[in-house]
Coordinates of C-alpha atoms in Angstrom, one line a residue:
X982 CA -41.8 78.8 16.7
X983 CA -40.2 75.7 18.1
X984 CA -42.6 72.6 18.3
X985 CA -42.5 69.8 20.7
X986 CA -45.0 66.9 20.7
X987 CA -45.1 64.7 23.8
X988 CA -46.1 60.7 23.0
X989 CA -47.5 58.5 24.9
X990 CA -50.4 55.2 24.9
X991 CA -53.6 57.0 25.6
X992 CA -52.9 60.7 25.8
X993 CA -54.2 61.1 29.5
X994 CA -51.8 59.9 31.6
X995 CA -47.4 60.5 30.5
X996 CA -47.6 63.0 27.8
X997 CA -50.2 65.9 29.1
X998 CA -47.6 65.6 32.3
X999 CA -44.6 66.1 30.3
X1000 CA -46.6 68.7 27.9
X1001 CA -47.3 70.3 31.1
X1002 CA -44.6 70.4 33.0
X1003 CA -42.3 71.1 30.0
X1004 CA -44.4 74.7 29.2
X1005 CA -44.2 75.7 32.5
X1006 CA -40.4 75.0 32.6
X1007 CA -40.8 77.3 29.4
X1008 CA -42.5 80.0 30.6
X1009 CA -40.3 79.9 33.6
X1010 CA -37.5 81.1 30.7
X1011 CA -39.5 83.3 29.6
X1012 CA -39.5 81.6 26.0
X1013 CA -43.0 80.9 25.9
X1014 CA -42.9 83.4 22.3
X1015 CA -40.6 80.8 20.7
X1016 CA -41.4 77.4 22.1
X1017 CA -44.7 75.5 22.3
X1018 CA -45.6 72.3 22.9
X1019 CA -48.8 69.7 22.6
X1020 CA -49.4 65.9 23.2
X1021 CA -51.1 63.3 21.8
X1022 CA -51.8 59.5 22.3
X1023 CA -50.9 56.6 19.9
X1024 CA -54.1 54.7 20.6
X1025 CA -58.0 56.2 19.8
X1026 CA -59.5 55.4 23.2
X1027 CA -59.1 58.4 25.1
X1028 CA -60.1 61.4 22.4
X1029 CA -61.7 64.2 23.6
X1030 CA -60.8 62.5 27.4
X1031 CA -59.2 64.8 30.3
X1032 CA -56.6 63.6 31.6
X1033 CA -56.2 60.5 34.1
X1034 CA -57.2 62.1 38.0
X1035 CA -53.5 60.9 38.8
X1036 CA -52.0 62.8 36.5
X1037 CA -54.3 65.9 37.3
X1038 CA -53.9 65.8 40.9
X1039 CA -50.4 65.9 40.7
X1040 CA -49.9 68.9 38.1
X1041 CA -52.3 70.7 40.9
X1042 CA -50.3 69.7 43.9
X1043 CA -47.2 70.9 42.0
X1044 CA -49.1 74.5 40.7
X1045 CA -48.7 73.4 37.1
X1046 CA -51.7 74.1 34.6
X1047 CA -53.3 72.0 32.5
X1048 CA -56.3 72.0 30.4
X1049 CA -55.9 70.3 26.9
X1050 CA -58.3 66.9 26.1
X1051 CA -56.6 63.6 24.5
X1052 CA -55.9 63.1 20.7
X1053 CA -54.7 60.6 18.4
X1054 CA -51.1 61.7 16.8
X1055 CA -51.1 61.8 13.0
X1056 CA -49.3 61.0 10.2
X1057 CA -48.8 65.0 9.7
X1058 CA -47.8 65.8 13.1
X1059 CA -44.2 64.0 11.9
X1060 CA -43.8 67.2 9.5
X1061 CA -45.6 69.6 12.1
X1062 CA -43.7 69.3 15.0
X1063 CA -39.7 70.1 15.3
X1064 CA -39.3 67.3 18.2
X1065 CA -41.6 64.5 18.9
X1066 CA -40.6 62.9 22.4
X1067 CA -42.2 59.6 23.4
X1068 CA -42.5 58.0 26.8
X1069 CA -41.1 54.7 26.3
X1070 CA -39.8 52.0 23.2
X1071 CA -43.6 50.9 22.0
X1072 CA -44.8 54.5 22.0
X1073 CA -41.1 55.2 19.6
X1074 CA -41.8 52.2 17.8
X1075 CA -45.8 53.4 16.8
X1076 CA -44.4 56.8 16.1
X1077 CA -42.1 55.7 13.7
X1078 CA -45.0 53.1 12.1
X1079 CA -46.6 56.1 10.8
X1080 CA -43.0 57.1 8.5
X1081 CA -40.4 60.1 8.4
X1082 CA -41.2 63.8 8.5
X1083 CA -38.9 66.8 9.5
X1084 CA -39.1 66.3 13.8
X1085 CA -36.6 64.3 15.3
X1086 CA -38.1 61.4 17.3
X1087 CA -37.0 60.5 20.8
X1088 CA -37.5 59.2 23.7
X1089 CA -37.8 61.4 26.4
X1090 CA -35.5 59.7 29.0
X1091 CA -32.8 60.0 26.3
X1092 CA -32.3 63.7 27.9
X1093 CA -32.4 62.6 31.2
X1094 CA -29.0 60.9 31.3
X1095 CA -28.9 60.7 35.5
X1096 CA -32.2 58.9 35.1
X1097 CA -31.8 55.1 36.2
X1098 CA -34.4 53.7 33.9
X1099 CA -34.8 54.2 30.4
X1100 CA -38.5 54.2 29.7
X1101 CA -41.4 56.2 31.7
X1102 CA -43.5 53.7 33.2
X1103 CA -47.7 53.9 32.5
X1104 CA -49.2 54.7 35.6
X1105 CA -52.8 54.1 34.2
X1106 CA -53.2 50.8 36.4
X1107 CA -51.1 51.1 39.0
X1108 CA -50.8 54.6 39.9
X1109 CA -46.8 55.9 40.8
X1110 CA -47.9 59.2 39.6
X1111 CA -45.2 60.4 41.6
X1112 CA -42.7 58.3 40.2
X1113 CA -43.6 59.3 36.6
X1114 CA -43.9 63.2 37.2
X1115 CA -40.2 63.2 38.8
X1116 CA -38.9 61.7 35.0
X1117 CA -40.9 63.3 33.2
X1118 CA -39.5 66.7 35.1
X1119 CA -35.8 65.7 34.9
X1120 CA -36.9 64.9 31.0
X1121 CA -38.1 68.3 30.4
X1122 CA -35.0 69.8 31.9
X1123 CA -33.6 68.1 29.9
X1124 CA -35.2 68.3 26.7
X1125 CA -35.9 72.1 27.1
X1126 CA -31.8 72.7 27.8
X1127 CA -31.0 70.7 24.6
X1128 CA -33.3 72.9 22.8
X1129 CA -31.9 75.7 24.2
X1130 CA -28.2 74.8 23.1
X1131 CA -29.5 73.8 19.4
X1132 CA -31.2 77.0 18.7
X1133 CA -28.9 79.3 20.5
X1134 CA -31.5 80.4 23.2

């Protein structure tokens, strides 16, 4: 099994969206059997939190499931996961804080090469929910063809 953790601040907001949108881009495949995916925040604030409304609403409006609750990433999720995919440079910069394992840290932007910015912006505060689901989607495709290519699926 292929595993992919999404990164982000807070775990309610960027990375259940791109956790969500990236399995159902997977199961689209049909390669739900070999690829799986989870997310978790850097910070502690939002454990155990559903995600933002924004982010909810969103996934709903666009018929994309979602029902996993925040977490904290882990020092062992580096040698648990195959690809850990962050949301933008502090998020990469706390993820490689915690040391080296076997998953290859990115940012998830870096396979979205027709995106014009290079970071997904937090919509916590000021919302663009919008904004930040169409990256995170061109991400996914992104990340979930390179995958594809790697491991000959």
């Amino acid at each position: 099994m292929i595993r992919v953790l999404f990164v982000c601040l807070g775990n309610i907001c960027r990375s259940p969206m791109a956790e969500a949108v990236f399995m159902h881009l997977v199961r689209e495949a049909g390669l739900e059997n070999k690829i799986e995916a989870d997310s978790a925040g850097t910070g502690s604030w939002h454990i155990d939190s559903v995600p933002h409304p924004g982010t909810l609403g969103i996934l709903e409006a666009k018929g994309i499931p979602y029902e996993g609750l925040g977490r904290q990433i882990k020092r062992d999720d580096l040698d648990k996961f195959d690809y850990i995919v962050t949301m933008d440079d502090e998020n990469l910069r706390n993820v490689r804080r915690l040391g080296k394992g076997r998953a290859k840290v990115a940012p998830l932007l870096d396979y979205a090469p027709h995106a014009e910015i290079r970071e997904v912006p937090d919509p916590y505060f000021d919302g663009g929910f919008d904004v930040v689901y169409h990256l995170v989607h061109e991400g996914a495709v992104g990340l979930l063809a390179a995958i594809r290519q790697e491991h000959g699926l």
